[in-house]
XYZ file of C-alpha atoms in Angstrom:
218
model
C -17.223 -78.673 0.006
C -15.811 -75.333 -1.539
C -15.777 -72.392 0.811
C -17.102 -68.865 0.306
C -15.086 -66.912 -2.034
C -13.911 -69.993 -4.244
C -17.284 -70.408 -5.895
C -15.434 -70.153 -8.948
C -18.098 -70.785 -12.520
C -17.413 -74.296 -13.700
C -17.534 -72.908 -17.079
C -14.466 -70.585 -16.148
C -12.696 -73.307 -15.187
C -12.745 -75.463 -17.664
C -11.509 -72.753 -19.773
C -8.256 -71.780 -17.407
C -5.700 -71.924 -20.074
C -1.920 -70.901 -19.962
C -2.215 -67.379 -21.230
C -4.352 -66.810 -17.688
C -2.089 -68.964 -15.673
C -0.898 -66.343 -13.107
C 0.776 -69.346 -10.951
C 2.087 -72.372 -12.013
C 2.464 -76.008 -10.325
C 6.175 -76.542 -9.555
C 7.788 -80.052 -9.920
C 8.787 -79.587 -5.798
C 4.914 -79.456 -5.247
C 3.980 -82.509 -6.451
C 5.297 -84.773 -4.310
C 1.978 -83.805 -2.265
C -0.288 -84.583 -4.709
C 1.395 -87.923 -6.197
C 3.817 -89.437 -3.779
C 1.731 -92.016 -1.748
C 5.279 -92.183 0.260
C 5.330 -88.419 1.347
C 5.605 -88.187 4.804
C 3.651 -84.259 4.667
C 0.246 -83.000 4.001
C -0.886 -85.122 0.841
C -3.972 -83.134 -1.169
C -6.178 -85.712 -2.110
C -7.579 -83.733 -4.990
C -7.292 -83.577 -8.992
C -4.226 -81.059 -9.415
C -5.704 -79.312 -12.531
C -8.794 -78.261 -10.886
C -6.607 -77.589 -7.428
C -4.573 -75.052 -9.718
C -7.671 -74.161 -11.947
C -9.363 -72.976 -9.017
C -6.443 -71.315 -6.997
C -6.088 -69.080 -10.556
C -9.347 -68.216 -10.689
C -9.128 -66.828 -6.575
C -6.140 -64.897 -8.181
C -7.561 -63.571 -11.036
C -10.778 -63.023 -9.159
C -8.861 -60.812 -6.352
C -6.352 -59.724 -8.082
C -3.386 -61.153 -7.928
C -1.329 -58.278 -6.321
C -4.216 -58.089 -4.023
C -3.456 -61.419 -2.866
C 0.660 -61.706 -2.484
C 1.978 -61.364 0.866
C 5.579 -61.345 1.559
C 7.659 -64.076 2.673
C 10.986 -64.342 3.995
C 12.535 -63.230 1.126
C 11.685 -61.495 -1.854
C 11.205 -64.463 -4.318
C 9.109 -65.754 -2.009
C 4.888 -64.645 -1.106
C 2.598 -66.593 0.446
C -1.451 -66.687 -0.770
C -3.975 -67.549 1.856
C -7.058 -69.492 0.778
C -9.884 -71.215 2.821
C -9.195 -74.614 2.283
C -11.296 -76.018 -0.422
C -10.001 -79.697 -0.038
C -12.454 -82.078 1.749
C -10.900 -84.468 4.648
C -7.685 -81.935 4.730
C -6.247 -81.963 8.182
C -3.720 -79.167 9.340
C -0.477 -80.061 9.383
C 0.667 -79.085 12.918
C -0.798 -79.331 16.475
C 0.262 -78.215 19.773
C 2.226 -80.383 21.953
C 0.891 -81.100 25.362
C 1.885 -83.336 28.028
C -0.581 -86.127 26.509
C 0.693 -86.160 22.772
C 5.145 -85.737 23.910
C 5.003 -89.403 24.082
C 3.771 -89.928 20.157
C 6.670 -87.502 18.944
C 8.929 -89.091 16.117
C 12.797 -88.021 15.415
C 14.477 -89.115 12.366
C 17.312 -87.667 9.997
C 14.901 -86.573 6.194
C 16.051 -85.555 3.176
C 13.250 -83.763 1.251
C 14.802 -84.821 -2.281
C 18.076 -87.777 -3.307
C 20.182 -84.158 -3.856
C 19.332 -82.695 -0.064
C 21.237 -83.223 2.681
C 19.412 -84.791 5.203
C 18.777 -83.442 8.633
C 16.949 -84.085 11.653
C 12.979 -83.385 11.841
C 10.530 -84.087 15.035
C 6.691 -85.051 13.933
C 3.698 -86.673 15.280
C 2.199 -89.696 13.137
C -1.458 -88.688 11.831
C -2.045 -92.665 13.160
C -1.247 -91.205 16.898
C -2.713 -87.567 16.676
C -5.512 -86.551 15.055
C -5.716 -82.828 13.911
C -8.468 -80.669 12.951
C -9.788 -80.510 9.717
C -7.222 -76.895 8.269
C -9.211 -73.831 8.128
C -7.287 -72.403 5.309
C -4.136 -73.590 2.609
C -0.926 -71.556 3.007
C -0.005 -71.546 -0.652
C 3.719 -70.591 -0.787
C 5.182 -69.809 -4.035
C 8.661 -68.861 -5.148
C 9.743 -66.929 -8.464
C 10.164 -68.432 -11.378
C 13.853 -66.544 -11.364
C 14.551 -68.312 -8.271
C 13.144 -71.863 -9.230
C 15.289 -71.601 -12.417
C 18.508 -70.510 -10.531
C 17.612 -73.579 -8.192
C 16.567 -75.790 -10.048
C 19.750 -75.060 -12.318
C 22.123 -75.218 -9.537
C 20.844 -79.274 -8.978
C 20.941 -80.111 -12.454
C 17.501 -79.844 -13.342
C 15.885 -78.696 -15.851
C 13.548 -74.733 -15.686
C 10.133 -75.317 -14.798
C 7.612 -76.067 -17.792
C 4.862 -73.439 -16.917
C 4.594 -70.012 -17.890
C 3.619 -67.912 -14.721
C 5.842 -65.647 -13.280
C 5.022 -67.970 -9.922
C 5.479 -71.542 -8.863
C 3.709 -73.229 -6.339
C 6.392 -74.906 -4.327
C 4.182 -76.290 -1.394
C 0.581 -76.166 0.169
C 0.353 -75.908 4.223
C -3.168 -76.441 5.919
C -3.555 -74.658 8.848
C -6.268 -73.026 10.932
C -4.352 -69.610 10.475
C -4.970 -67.127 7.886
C -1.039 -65.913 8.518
C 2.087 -67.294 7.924
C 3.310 -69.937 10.511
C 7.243 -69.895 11.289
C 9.132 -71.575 9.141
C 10.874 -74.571 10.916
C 14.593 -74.084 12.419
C 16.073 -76.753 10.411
C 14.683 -75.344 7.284
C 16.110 -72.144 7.512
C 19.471 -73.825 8.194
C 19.141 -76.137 5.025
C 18.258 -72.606 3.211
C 21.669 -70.745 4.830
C 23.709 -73.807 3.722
C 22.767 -72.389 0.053
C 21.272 -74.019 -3.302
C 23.388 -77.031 -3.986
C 22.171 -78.300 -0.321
C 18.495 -78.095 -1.799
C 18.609 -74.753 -0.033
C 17.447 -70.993 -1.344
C 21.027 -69.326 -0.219
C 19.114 -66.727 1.905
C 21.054 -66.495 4.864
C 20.002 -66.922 8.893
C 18.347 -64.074 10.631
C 19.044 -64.823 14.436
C 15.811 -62.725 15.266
C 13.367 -64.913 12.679
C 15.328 -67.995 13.822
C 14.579 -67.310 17.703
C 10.766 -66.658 16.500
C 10.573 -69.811 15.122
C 11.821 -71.684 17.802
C 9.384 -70.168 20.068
C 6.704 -71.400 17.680
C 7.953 -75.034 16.874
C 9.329 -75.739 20.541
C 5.618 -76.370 21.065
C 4.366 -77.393 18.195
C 5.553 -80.301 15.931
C 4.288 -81.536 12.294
C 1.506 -84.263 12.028
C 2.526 -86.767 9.106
């Protein structure tokens, strides 16, 4: 069932055409929507309406009324209630009950990344709570252009100024840490399937503190 504030007009969105398309659906994202083999959150919902009715929150809001920072400046974060019936959030708290359902394994997010070592709980061993609100994170289009160009593929095919790289559902209207091992892929720089913003010891210790007790439900 939608949630206050997305009551968007059907009519509206049937009309949601490129020249209003404030943020755009980024090749990276879609693995969540179309890969049945994607080991993350998986929205189980029509992606032109999901993107029809995340521009009409912007446009609705205001976009600039919406954008909040991220770790760097190409990146900003939106924060929606989650609109997506059955959506579970993608993280839980480990306690001495669940440690024994936690999965290792070397991942590469992409054939071009380098793989490295993630830590999850199967959603067939933990069951989370249905996510509260979607963590939209989007990058620039300057940035998915200077990434996308530095793996040999081609610029996005949208026109917004934003891509949507990836959805997180979470009960928290606030950005969670990103993981350690991501911001090491993103240090080791763009033709790693990184961004090339370098390690910040103080984030990095933050995010530890967040993730040594928490772990990813897949």
């Amino acid at each position: 069932m939608l949630r206050a504030g997305l009551r968007a007009p059907v009519q509206r969105l049937r009309h949601m055409s490129k020249t209003t398309e404030l943020i755009g659906l980024d090749a990276f994202c879609l693995r969540q929507f179309d890969d049945p083999n994607y080991s993350g959150p998986r929205i189980n919902h029509d992606k032109n309406n999901f993107m029809a009715r995340v521009n009409a929150f912007c446009g609705e809001k205001g976009l600039e009324n919406v954008l909040v920072d991220g770790y760097a400046p190409f990146c900003k974060h939106i924060f929606i209630p989650n609109f997506v019936a059955g959506l579970k959030a993608g993280a839980v708290e480990i306690t001495d009950e669940n440690r024994k359902h936690l999965i290792s394994k070397y991942e590469a997010r992409t054939e071009k990344e380098l793989p490295v070592l993630v830590r999850y709980f199967s959603r067939y061993t933990v069951e989370p709570p249905e996510a509260a609100y979607l963590d939209l994170i989007l990058y620039s289009r300057e940035q998915i252009e200077a990434e996308n160009a530095s793996m040999g593929n081609p610029p996005p095919p949208y026109s917004a100024a934003w891509g949507l790289i990836s959805v997180k559902p979470q009960m928290e209207a606030h950005e969670t840490p990103m993981q350690p091992i991501t911001m090491m892929r993103n240090a080791l720089g763009k033709e790693h399937g990184g961004s090339g913003v370098a390690l910040e010891r103080e984030k990095y210790n933050a995010s530890v503190q967040y993730w040594d007790t928490h772990a990813s439900v897949v």
